[in-house]
Structure formats: structure tokens, C-alpha cells
Short mmCIF file of C-alpha atoms in Angstrom, two decimals:
data_model
loop_
_atom_site.label_atom_id
_atom_site.label_comp_id
_atom_site.label_asym_id
_atom_site.label_seq_id
_atom_site.Cartn_x
_atom_site.Cartn_y
_atom_site.Cartn_z
CA GLU A 1 -13.58 64.42 -9.79
CA THR A 2 -12.89 63.90 -6.14
CA GLU A 3 -9.39 63.27 -4.96
CA ALA A 4 -8.79 59.83 -3.52
CA ALA A 5 -6.49 59.40 -0.54
CA ASP A 6 -4.19 57.07 -2.43
CA GLY A 7 -0.73 58.23 -3.42
CA GLY A 8 0.59 54.69 -3.55
CA VAL A 9 1.27 51.89 -1.09
CA GLU A 10 4.91 51.06 -0.37
CA VAL A 11 6.00 47.50 -1.13
CA ARG A 12 9.11 46.00 0.44
CA LEU A 13 10.85 43.03 -1.14
CA GLY A 14 12.04 40.43 1.32
CA THR A 15 12.88 41.06 4.95
CA ASP A 16 15.71 43.51 4.26
CA GLY A 17 13.79 45.64 1.77
CA PRO A 18 16.62 46.19 -0.75
CA ARG A 19 16.52 49.20 -3.07
CA VAL A 20 14.32 48.60 -6.09
CA LEU A 21 16.10 49.35 -9.36
CA ALA A 22 13.37 48.59 -11.88
CA VAL A 23 9.83 47.25 -12.04
CA ARG A 24 7.48 45.70 -14.59
CA VAL A 25 3.74 45.41 -14.17
CA CYS A 26 2.62 42.56 -16.38
CA GLY A 27 -0.86 41.36 -17.27
CA PHE A 28 -1.61 39.52 -14.03
CA HIS A 29 1.82 39.18 -12.45
CA ALA A 30 4.74 41.43 -11.56
CA LEU A 31 8.52 41.58 -11.59
CA ALA A 32 11.05 43.69 -9.71
CA ALA A 33 14.82 44.02 -9.85
CA THR A 34 17.23 44.74 -7.02
CA HIS A 35 21.01 44.64 -6.91
CA ASP A 36 22.63 41.25 -6.34
CA GLY A 37 25.75 42.07 -4.38
CA ALA A 38 27.14 38.52 -4.55
CA ALA A 39 26.77 38.01 -8.30
CA GLY A 40 27.28 41.63 -9.28
CA GLY A 41 24.15 41.71 -11.42
CA LEU A 42 20.42 41.91 -10.90
CA ALA A 43 18.28 39.90 -8.54
CA LEU A 44 14.73 39.37 -9.83
CA TRP A 45 11.56 39.04 -7.74
CA SER A 46 8.11 37.95 -8.86
CA TRP A 47 4.55 37.61 -7.56
CA GLY A 48 0.95 37.44 -8.73
CA GLU A 49 -0.85 35.11 -11.13
CA ASP A 50 1.00 31.87 -11.86
CA ALA A 51 -1.47 29.70 -13.77
CA ALA A 52 0.94 29.62 -16.73
CA ARG A 53 4.03 29.35 -14.46
CA GLN A 54 5.05 32.88 -15.40
CA LEU A 55 6.54 33.58 -11.95
CA CYS A 56 9.68 31.59 -12.92
CA ARG A 57 9.76 29.85 -9.54
CA PRO A 58 7.85 27.14 -7.71
CA PRO A 59 4.73 28.67 -6.13
CA PRO A 60 3.18 27.52 -2.84
CA ALA A 61 1.76 24.00 -3.07
CA GLY A 62 -1.54 23.86 -4.88
CA MET A 63 -1.61 27.56 -5.67
CA ASP A 64 -1.91 29.37 -8.99
CA LEU A 65 -1.48 32.75 -7.35
CA ASP A 66 1.26 33.89 -4.97
CA ASP A 67 0.76 37.25 -3.28
CA VAL A 68 4.19 37.36 -1.63
CA PRO A 69 7.17 38.62 -3.66
CA ALA A 70 9.95 36.04 -3.76
CA ARG A 71 13.35 36.05 -5.38
CA LEU A 72 13.85 34.01 -8.52
CA PRO A 73 16.44 31.22 -8.54
CA PRO A 74 18.88 30.97 -11.49
CA LEU A 75 16.99 30.02 -14.64
CA PRO A 76 18.43 26.81 -16.04
CA PRO A 77 20.47 26.35 -18.12
CA SER A 78 21.79 29.85 -17.37
CA GLU A 79 23.96 30.55 -14.36
CA ALA A 80 24.65 34.17 -15.32
CA PRO A 81 22.73 36.91 -13.50
CA PRO A 82 19.88 38.52 -15.46
CA SER A 83 20.58 41.81 -17.21
CA ILE A 84 17.26 42.69 -18.87
CA PHE A 85 13.73 41.48 -18.15
CA GLY A 86 10.23 41.99 -19.49
CA CYS A 87 6.84 40.33 -19.54
CA GLY A 88 3.54 39.83 -21.32
CA GLY A 89 0.11 38.60 -20.41
CA PHE A 90 1.13 35.11 -19.31
CA HIS A 91 4.90 34.97 -19.69
CA THR A 92 8.15 36.43 -18.40
CA LEU A 93 11.27 37.19 -20.47
CA VAL A 94 14.79 37.31 -19.03
CA ALA A 95 18.08 38.02 -20.84
CA SER A 96 21.53 37.27 -19.46
CA ALA A 97 25.03 36.75 -20.81
CA ASP A 98 23.97 33.17 -21.52
CA GLY A 99 21.04 34.06 -23.77
CA LEU A 100 17.30 34.78 -23.71
CA PHE A 101 14.87 32.76 -21.63
CA ARG A 102 11.11 32.60 -21.18
CA CYS A 103 8.99 31.37 -18.28
CA GLY A 104 5.31 30.60 -18.62
CA GLU A 105 3.29 29.74 -21.65
CA ALA A 106 2.55 31.66 -24.83
CA GLY A 107 -1.08 30.60 -24.60
CA GLU A 108 -3.88 30.92 -22.08
CA PRO A 109 -3.41 29.66 -18.50
CA ALA A 110 -5.74 26.76 -19.26
CA GLU A 111 -3.00 25.25 -21.42
CA ALA A 112 -0.59 25.25 -18.48
CA GLU A 113 -3.23 23.76 -16.20
CA GLU A 114 -3.76 20.91 -18.66
CA ALA A 115 -0.01 20.30 -18.72
CA ASP A 116 0.05 20.14 -14.92
CA GLU A 117 -2.73 17.59 -14.85
CA ALA A 118 -0.79 15.49 -17.31
CA GLY A 119 2.45 15.48 -15.38
CA TRP A 120 3.34 17.54 -12.33
CA PRO A 121 1.68 17.19 -8.93
CA ASP A 122 0.62 20.36 -7.11
CA THR A 123 3.51 20.11 -4.68
CA ALA A 124 6.27 19.90 -7.32
CA ARG A 125 5.42 22.23 -10.19
CA PRO A 126 8.70 23.69 -11.48
CA PRO A 127 8.82 26.83 -13.59
CA ARG A 128 8.82 26.17 -17.30
CA VAL A 129 11.93 27.75 -18.75
CA SER A 130 12.41 27.85 -22.50
CA THR A 131 15.40 29.17 -24.41
CA GLU A 132 14.54 31.62 -27.17
CA HIS A 133 16.92 31.60 -30.14
CA LEU A 134 17.09 34.89 -32.03
CA PRO A 135 18.28 34.34 -35.63
CA GLY A 136 21.48 36.22 -36.37
CA PHE A 137 21.98 37.34 -32.77
CA SER A 138 25.13 36.63 -30.77
CA THR A 139 25.94 37.73 -27.24
CA ALA A 140 29.56 38.02 -28.37
CA THR A 141 28.80 40.97 -30.65
CA ASP A 142 25.45 42.34 -29.47
CA SER A 143 23.24 42.52 -26.40
CA ILE A 144 19.55 42.68 -25.59
CA VAL A 145 18.50 46.09 -24.25
CA GLN A 146 14.70 45.82 -24.14
CA LEU A 147 12.10 43.04 -23.85
CA GLU A 148 8.36 43.64 -24.29
CA GLY A 149 5.33 41.37 -24.30
CA GLY A 150 1.76 41.71 -25.51
CA HIS A 151 -0.97 39.23 -24.81
CA LEU A 152 0.51 36.42 -26.85
CA HIS A 153 3.56 37.90 -28.57
CA SER A 154 7.00 39.17 -27.60
CA LEU A 155 9.51 41.72 -28.90
CA ALA A 156 13.26 41.94 -28.30
CA LEU A 157 15.48 44.92 -29.12
CA SER A 158 19.26 44.74 -29.33
CA ALA A 159 21.88 47.42 -28.74
CA SER A 160 22.62 47.48 -32.48
CA GLY A 161 19.02 48.51 -33.19
CA ARG A 162 17.63 45.19 -34.45
CA VAL A 163 14.16 43.87 -33.54
CA TRP A 164 12.90 40.30 -33.21
CA ALA A 165 9.30 39.14 -32.75
CA TRP A 166 7.74 35.80 -31.87
CA GLY A 167 4.61 34.19 -30.48
CA SER A 168 1.10 34.64 -31.85
CA ASN A 169 0.62 36.32 -35.23
CA THR A 170 -3.16 36.14 -35.47
CA HIS A 171 -3.34 39.91 -35.96
CA GLY A 172 -0.04 40.49 -37.74
CA GLN A 173 1.65 41.64 -34.53
CA LEU A 174 4.87 39.85 -35.53
CA GLY A 175 5.31 41.97 -38.63
CA ARG A 176 4.70 39.19 -41.13
CA PRO A 177 1.58 38.17 -43.11
CA THR A 178 -1.11 36.21 -41.30
CA GLY A 179 -2.86 33.13 -42.66
CA GLY A 180 -1.60 29.79 -43.91
CA PRO A 181 -1.73 26.39 -42.25
CA SER A 182 0.19 27.57 -39.18
CA ALA A 183 -1.71 30.82 -38.67
CA ALA A 184 -2.85 29.89 -35.15
CA ALA A 185 0.46 28.35 -34.08
CA MET A 186 3.04 30.05 -31.89
CA GLN A 187 5.84 31.18 -34.18
CA ALA A 188 9.56 31.10 -33.47
CA PRO A 189 11.56 34.34 -33.24
CA HIS A 190 12.33 36.14 -36.49
CA GLU A 191 13.89 39.50 -37.23
CA VAL A 192 11.50 42.32 -38.15
CA LEU A 193 12.98 44.30 -41.03
CA LEU A 194 12.33 48.02 -40.68
CA THR A 195 13.71 50.41 -43.28
CA ASP A 196 14.16 54.16 -43.40
CA ALA A 197 13.18 56.46 -46.26
CA SER A 198 16.33 55.52 -48.21
CA GLY A 199 15.60 51.81 -47.96
CA SER A 200 18.41 51.15 -45.48
CA ALA A 201 17.84 49.26 -42.25
CA ALA A 202 16.52 51.60 -39.57
CA ARG A 203 18.28 51.60 -36.20
CA ILE A 204 15.52 51.04 -33.66
CA THR A 205 15.94 52.49 -30.18
CA HIS A 206 12.62 51.63 -28.51
CA VAL A 207 9.77 49.13 -28.97
CA ALA A 208 6.31 48.64 -27.47
CA ALA A 209 3.98 45.64 -27.53
CA GLY A 210 0.26 46.30 -27.33
CA GLY A 211 -2.44 43.70 -26.91
CA TYR A 212 -2.35 42.69 -30.58
CA HIS A 213 -0.09 45.29 -32.20
CA SER A 214 3.49 46.52 -32.10
CA VAL A 215 5.25 49.89 -32.30
CA ALA A 216 8.92 50.76 -32.86
CA VAL A 217 10.84 54.05 -32.72
CA ALA A 218 14.02 54.62 -34.75
CA SER A 219 17.04 56.72 -33.81
CA ASP A 220 15.99 59.44 -36.28
CA GLY A 221 12.54 59.70 -34.68
CA THR A 222 10.69 57.63 -37.28
CA VAL A 223 7.83 55.57 -35.78
CA PHE A 224 6.72 52.24 -37.24
CA SER A 225 3.55 50.29 -36.39
CA TRP A 226 2.00 46.97 -37.41
CA GLY A 227 -0.64 44.47 -36.32
CA ALA A 228 -4.25 45.03 -35.25
CA ASN A 229 -5.81 48.33 -36.32
CA SER A 230 -9.48 47.89 -35.44
CA HIS A 231 -9.29 50.87 -33.08
CA ALA A 232 -6.91 52.98 -35.21
CA GLN A 233 -4.13 52.07 -32.77
CA LEU A 234 -1.59 51.97 -35.61
CA ALA A 235 -2.03 55.75 -36.06
CA ARG A 236 -2.19 55.36 -39.82
CA PRO A 237 -4.75 54.15 -42.35
CA SER A 238 -4.91 50.51 -43.38
CA ALA A 239 -7.09 48.67 -45.86
CA THR A 240 -8.27 46.18 -43.24
CA VAL A 241 -8.39 45.94 -39.43
CA VAL A 242 -5.19 43.88 -39.58
CA ASP A 243 -2.01 45.26 -41.15
CA PRO A 244 0.98 42.95 -40.62
CA LEU A 245 3.45 44.96 -42.68
CA PRO A 246 5.37 47.60 -40.70
CA ALA A 247 4.83 51.13 -42.01
CA ARG A 248 5.83 54.61 -40.92
CA VAL A 249 3.51 56.71 -38.75
CA PRO A 250 3.02 60.43 -39.49
CA LEU A 251 3.58 62.58 -36.41
CA PRO A 252 2.74 66.27 -35.77
CA LEU A 253 6.35 67.26 -35.09
CA ALA A 254 5.89 70.71 -36.59
CA ALA A 255 3.48 71.68 -33.83
CA GLU A 256 5.00 73.88 -31.14
CA ALA A 257 5.15 72.46 -27.65
CA PRO A 258 3.15 74.34 -25.00
CA ALA A 259 5.09 77.01 -23.11
CA GLU A 260 4.50 75.31 -19.76
CA ILE A 261 6.89 72.52 -20.73
CA GLY A 262 9.71 74.89 -21.56
CA SER A 263 9.43 75.54 -25.29
CA ALA A 264 8.83 79.29 -25.11
CA SER A 265 12.53 80.20 -24.89
CA CYS A 266 13.70 77.98 -27.75
CA THR A 267 14.46 79.92 -30.92
CA GLY A 268 16.64 79.68 -34.00
CA GLY A 269 15.46 76.26 -35.12
CA ARG A 270 16.08 74.69 -31.73
CA SER A 271 13.57 72.68 -29.70
CA PHE A 272 13.09 71.97 -26.02
CA ASP A 273 14.46 68.63 -24.81
CA ALA A 274 12.57 67.43 -21.73
CA GLN A 275 15.30 65.00 -20.69
CA ALA A 276 18.01 67.66 -20.83
CA GLY A 277 15.73 70.45 -19.60
CA ALA A 278 17.21 72.78 -22.21
CA CYS A 279 16.98 73.86 -25.85
CA VAL A 280 18.81 71.66 -28.34
CA ALA A 281 19.55 71.90 -32.02
CA GLY A 282 16.88 70.57 -34.39
CA GLY A 283 13.19 69.96 -34.05
CA ALA A 284 11.26 67.65 -31.78
CA ARG A 285 11.30 63.94 -32.59
CA ALA A 286 9.84 60.71 -31.26
CA VAL A 287 11.98 59.03 -28.61
CA ALA A 288 9.82 56.27 -27.12
CA ALA A 289 6.48 54.48 -27.40
CA SER A 290 4.01 52.67 -25.18
CA ALA A 291 0.95 50.58 -25.99
CA GLY A 292 -2.14 49.25 -24.24
CA VAL A 293 -4.74 46.80 -25.40
CA HIS A 294 -6.18 49.07 -28.15
CA HIS A 295 -4.26 52.34 -27.82
CA SER A 296 -0.74 53.59 -28.50
CA LEU A 297 1.38 56.48 -27.24
CA VAL A 298 4.45 58.21 -28.60
CA LEU A 299 6.73 60.33 -26.43
CA LEU A 300 8.35 63.31 -28.15
CA SER A 301 11.73 64.72 -27.16
CA ASP A 302 10.12 68.03 -26.14
CA GLY A 303 7.99 66.28 -23.52
CA ARG A 304 4.74 66.12 -25.45
CA VAL A 305 2.68 62.94 -25.48
CA CYS A 306 0.96 61.86 -28.68
CA ALA A 307 -1.87 59.37 -28.31
CA PHE A 308 -3.94 57.41 -30.78
CA GLY A 309 -6.31 54.47 -30.93
CA ASP A 310 -9.19 53.72 -28.58
CA ASN A 311 -10.28 56.56 -26.29
CA SER A 312 -13.34 54.97 -24.70
CA TYR A 313 -11.77 55.33 -21.25
CA GLY A 314 -9.81 58.52 -21.88
CA GLN A 315 -6.58 56.70 -22.76
CA GLN A 316 -5.68 59.52 -25.16
CA GLY A 317 -5.68 62.08 -22.38
CA ARG A 318 -8.56 64.09 -23.84
CA PRO A 319 -12.30 64.04 -23.08
CA ALA A 320 -13.65 63.00 -26.51
CA ALA A 321 -14.62 59.33 -26.31
CA SER A 322 -13.69 58.52 -29.89
CA ARG A 323 -11.07 56.62 -31.82
CA SER A 324 -8.46 58.63 -33.62
CA GLY A 325 -6.48 57.56 -36.67
CA ALA A 326 -4.00 60.40 -36.26
CA CYS A 327 -1.53 61.18 -33.52
CA GLN A 328 -3.24 63.68 -31.25
CA ALA A 329 -1.06 65.47 -28.73
CA ALA A 330 -2.37 64.78 -25.23
CA ALA A 331 -2.69 67.55 -22.66
CA ALA A 332 0.63 69.08 -21.67
CA ILE A 333 2.38 67.75 -18.57
CA PRO A 334 4.22 70.45 -16.57
CA GLY A 335 7.94 70.08 -17.19
CA GLY A 336 7.26 67.65 -20.02
CA ALA A 337 6.99 63.86 -19.90
CA VAL A 338 10.15 61.76 -19.91
CA GLN A 339 8.65 58.27 -19.54
CA LEU A 340 5.33 56.64 -20.43
CA ALA A 341 3.69 53.38 -19.39
CA SER A 342 0.39 51.84 -20.48
CA GLY A 343 -1.90 49.39 -18.79
CA GLU A 344 -4.98 47.88 -20.38
CA LEU A 345 -7.02 51.07 -20.36
CA HIS A 346 -4.89 53.64 -18.53
CA VAL A 347 -1.64 55.57 -18.80
CA VAL A 348 0.94 56.86 -16.34
CA ALA A 349 3.67 59.36 -17.17
CA LEU A 350 6.79 60.54 -15.37
CA SER A 351 7.54 64.24 -15.72
CA ALA A 352 10.94 65.91 -15.90
CA LEU A 353 10.11 67.41 -12.50
CA GLY A 354 9.94 63.99 -10.86
CA GLU A 355 6.15 63.97 -10.65
CA VAL A 356 3.72 61.33 -11.87
CA TYR A 357 0.59 61.94 -13.94
CA SER A 358 -2.14 59.45 -14.80
CA TRP A 359 -5.27 59.24 -16.94
CA GLY A 360 -7.70 56.75 -18.46
CA GLY A 361 -9.69 53.92 -16.88
CA ASN A 362 -9.69 53.67 -13.09
CA SER A 363 -11.89 50.67 -12.24
CA ASN A 364 -9.14 49.23 -10.06
CA GLY A 365 -7.90 52.51 -8.59
CA GLN A 366 -4.85 52.30 -10.84
CA LEU A 367 -4.71 56.08 -11.41
CA GLY A 368 -3.86 56.57 -7.74
CA ARG A 369 -5.56 59.96 -7.43
CA THR A 370 -9.32 59.83 -7.92
CA SER A 371 -12.40 57.75 -7.15
CA SER A 372 -13.87 58.34 -10.63
CA LEU A 373 -14.03 55.29 -12.91
CA VAL A 374 -12.69 57.34 -15.84
CA SER A 375 -10.39 60.37 -15.89
CA ALA A 376 -9.68 61.58 -19.42
CA VAL A 377 -7.50 64.54 -18.42
CA PRO A 378 -3.98 63.92 -17.06
CA GLY A 379 -3.75 64.69 -13.36
CA ARG A 380 -0.91 64.63 -10.85
CA VAL A 381 -0.70 61.64 -8.51
CA PRO A 382 -0.20 62.76 -4.87
CA LEU A 383 2.59 60.32 -4.10
CA ARG A 384 3.54 59.64 -0.49
CA LEU A 385 7.11 60.85 -0.79
CA ARG A 386 9.66 61.72 1.85
CA GLU A 387 11.40 65.07 2.00
CA GLY A 388 13.68 65.46 -1.01
CA GLU A 389 12.40 62.25 -2.62
CA ARG A 390 11.07 62.17 -6.18
CA ALA A 391 9.75 59.67 -8.68
CA VAL A 392 12.36 58.29 -11.09
CA ALA A 393 10.46 55.58 -13.01
CA VAL A 394 6.89 54.49 -13.71
CA SER A 395 5.30 51.30 -14.93
CA ALA A 396 1.82 50.03 -15.72
CA GLY A 397 0.20 46.80 -16.77
CA GLY A 398 -3.24 45.27 -16.62
CA TYR A 399 -5.09 47.34 -14.02
CA ARG A 400 -2.23 48.49 -11.80
CA SER A 401 0.55 51.06 -11.82
CA ALA A 402 3.91 51.38 -10.09
CA VAL A 403 6.41 54.09 -9.20
CA VAL A 404 10.07 53.76 -8.24
CA THR A 405 11.45 56.64 -6.18
CA SER A 406 14.89 58.21 -5.91
CA GLU A 407 15.37 56.36 -2.61
CA GLY A 408 14.69 52.97 -4.21
CA ARG A 409 11.22 52.59 -2.77
CA LEU A 410 8.42 50.92 -4.71
CA LEU A 411 4.95 52.48 -4.56
CA MET A 412 2.00 50.59 -6.02
CA LEU A 413 -1.24 52.12 -7.30
CA GLY A 414 -4.37 50.00 -7.65
CA ARG A 415 -6.17 47.29 -5.75
CA ALA A 416 -5.25 43.62 -5.44
CA ALA A 417 -4.52 41.83 -8.69
CA ALA A 418 -6.61 38.84 -7.63
CA ALA A 419 -9.68 40.75 -8.75
CA ASP A 420 -8.17 41.93 -12.04
CA GLU A 421 -9.84 39.34 -14.22
CA GLU A 422 -13.23 40.15 -12.71
CA GLU A 423 -12.61 43.89 -13.17
CA ALA A 424 -11.57 43.31 -16.75
CA GLU A 425 -14.77 41.47 -17.53
CA ASP A 426 -16.79 44.25 -15.91
CA ASP A 427 -15.27 47.12 -17.95
CA GLY A 428 -14.70 45.26 -21.19
CA GLY A 429 -10.95 45.77 -21.28
CA LEU A 430 -9.96 42.15 -21.85
CA ASP A 431 -12.74 40.78 -24.04
CA ASP A 432 -13.02 42.25 -27.51
CA ASP A 433 -14.58 40.40 -30.41
CA GLU A 434 -13.48 43.15 -32.78
CA GLU A 435 -9.95 41.77 -32.70
CA GLY A 436 -11.14 38.41 -33.95
CA GLY A 437 -10.28 36.78 -30.62
CA ALA A 438 -13.40 36.64 -28.50
CA GLY A 439 -12.57 36.15 -24.88
CA GLU A 440 -8.82 36.63 -25.36
CA ALA A 441 -7.23 38.61 -22.59
CA ALA A 442 -4.77 41.19 -23.84
CA PRO A 443 -2.78 42.37 -20.87
CA ALA A 444 0.01 44.57 -22.11
CA GLY A 445 2.16 47.15 -20.50
CA HIS A 446 5.43 47.99 -18.92
CA SER A 447 6.10 47.99 -15.15
CA ILE A 448 5.85 46.03 -11.85
CA GLU A 449 3.39 45.37 -9.18
CA ALA A 450 3.01 44.84 -5.48
CA PRO A 451 1.89 42.22 -3.00
CA MET A 452 -1.71 41.58 -3.81
CA GLU A 453 -3.87 41.87 -0.75
CA GLY A 454 -6.42 39.15 -0.36
CA ALA A 455 -4.96 37.18 -3.26
CA ARG A 456 -6.68 33.91 -3.88
CA GLY A 457 -5.01 30.59 -4.65
CA ARG A 458 -6.67 28.53 -7.35
CA ARG A 459 -6.43 24.89 -8.12
#
């Protein structure tokens, strides 16, 4: 591989360039959060594709794509500042003290375009804001701590460890059986019941939404998966390519972490904890998950990355271009990984040393470090950092990646999103008949994106 002179392009939000606190790269749009000094909460910014009105704000007249980040207005009926946000292929999710809200459509952009033709003129297209009602959830006793979106489904996680799912269930991604007269309809939120070995409700601490599947991690390190399994992305056997019932995933926790991530000095039944940078009591356990269109990742407490599912573009971090039904530990990342993010066909990881590593498909330059179209071995991204600055968060979605630095700067990896759909068609990442949804785009991932150079407006 030849090194590309990338390292990320800095993106400033607004004229003042406030510190970026968090980012989300969605399928074809992006979200960023800064501090709102007046309201004392978060201020959200959005840009990118808007054919389904997922930007949560009126775009320029006659445009379905806005390449300039702009701040979101309050989402009616809520006046409270947002606290948590997430996104999927064609929708945005925002939680506040007033509840949970969604912008955009659960279906393809064409559905939104038809709605526009039926009612709103190009010069007055408001964002579509829907209120999502989570059964059994109350902001008085609980709070939303994570929101994730796949192509056509969404997941919400509360502080008490409960999970809700809604949207499309064509592949069992909602954790309930498929079929019936309403199989193709968008389904309302319902709680996903996940139980531990004793039959008690598991306390979930992290969730991930892939293109057509879902993954959840419990506080005791147990991993659950459900939905599409055509590429072994559930990391467990299933009788068919669709398994809607959540089940536990076996992980290779007994394996010893490589010495380069700090495990060599841990003895006496202790294991290395990458977040703490020290040995802790007990063995390694799963702490987080990430999912792309047909692959899944699990982050272990000792900094190892386990990958399973499709590996056609090196998403598993190993050269063999094959699908794996077991969790295979990806190549070690110096210092250990502390955060993972998946795009369609690529992965980015933040190390405990404040460095960023990437691997997988690179058709859009989303790896930020090489000109090769595929890089199956994790490599360090040469970020353009200032003296003393380090990476503190990563995100990926579609065919782009993002990095937030310790100084609140946002660095974007990958070319303009306007060409994403064309790139996706070229490399096969968004069109997969094996999932039973020919032509369905499945942008999934977790992060933000930057102004899209040369972005095109579409009518």
C-alpha cells in the first residue's frame, strides 16, 4: 500500500467555529453537536442528503442536498435542548427532556419526494418531525443514553438498560418474528426483551444497528444479536438467513490479549483494561459493539477487537476474504482500542493512545491513509494534529469517517458525500439481493461528517 497524503480535513461549524463535542456520520447525511451556552444543552448541526428531510431543518430552496452545516432549530413540539442524538440511513433521532423525536422518513427518499409533490412547494419544505413513543418509558424515571439507526430501523437504549426497536422488520432486525399481514409495514416502538443465563432481564449498556441486524452488549459482557444472518454477521449459527429472536453470542474471552496492548504484566486472574490503562480484577469482557451493512464488531475491555460477518473488503481486519460465523479477534491495535465505528464496508478505531486506526473498503478515501481500494490490515491514520493534540472520538457511516480531537476540532476522512450513492453502486456495498431487499441501501454506522465539496442539489 502507498500512503495517501490525507490525515483528515478540518471542518468548522458556523462562522465562530465552536468546539465540537460529538459527531455522527449517517448514511448520506451528518450531525454534529456543540455546546449551547444560552440553553445550557447541546446545539445540533446537520448537512448532507435531505431527500427524506433527515436534516431536521428547511434546506435551500429546491435542493435535496445541502453541503453547508447549519444549526437545527428547536424540534416542535419540544422546546428543550437535545441531549442525545443518532441517525440511520434516511432519518435522524433526537432525545430531549420532552421526549424522543425523529426527522426524515423510515422509507426510501422517493417516498419523501412523493409527499413533497403532493403538498409542499420547493421553497417551503419544513422538516418532518415525528414523536416516537416508547412503551413503558418515562422521562421522569429514566433517560435515553444511546440512539442508533440502521437502514430502515432504529434502536434506543435507556440508562436503566432497556432497549426499544422500531421501523422495518423485514429481516427480524426488531427482535420479533417476521411475516404476517403487516410484515412490510413500519412498526411502532416496542421493547426488546433480553435475558441473562438465569432468565432475568439483562441490563444492556450498548447497542449497535447494522444494515439489517442488531447487536446489544449487557453489563456482564454478554453479547446478543438478531436479524439478518446471510453473511454470518450475527456471529452465531442460525437455521435460516434471518433470525429475529435475540440470542447470546459466544466470544473468545479466554484468549490472552497480545502483549503490545498491555496484557503481559497482568497476572493472578486479572486482565488488562484498555480504558483504565491498567490491570483489573477478572477476565476480559465485551464492552461495546459496532455494525456495518453485513459485518459486526465487538470491543473487549482489554482493547481487542472481535470481528465477524462479511470480510469481502477486509472489514474483519484480516486478509482472508471470507465470511466468518465466529468472533475472530482482529489484529492488535497498539495501546488497545477504546472505541469502534463502522461504515458500510470499513471500520475506524480509537486507541487508548489517542491514535486512530482504519481498515476495510476505501473506495471513497474513507480510511484516510492509503490510496488502495481495500486495506484488510488495521493501519494508523496520519492525522493532522497540533502539538499536544490527540484524537478523542471517532465515527463512521456510509463511505466517510470522522475524528474529534482534544481541542474540539472535527477532522473528516473521505471524499464528498454527493458521490456516495454512485460509489456504493460501484463497489456493491448498498445493493445486496442476498438480504431479500434488492436495491435497498443499508447505510449504517456511528459518527458525523463534513461539508461535502461539490455537493449537488437535486429536484
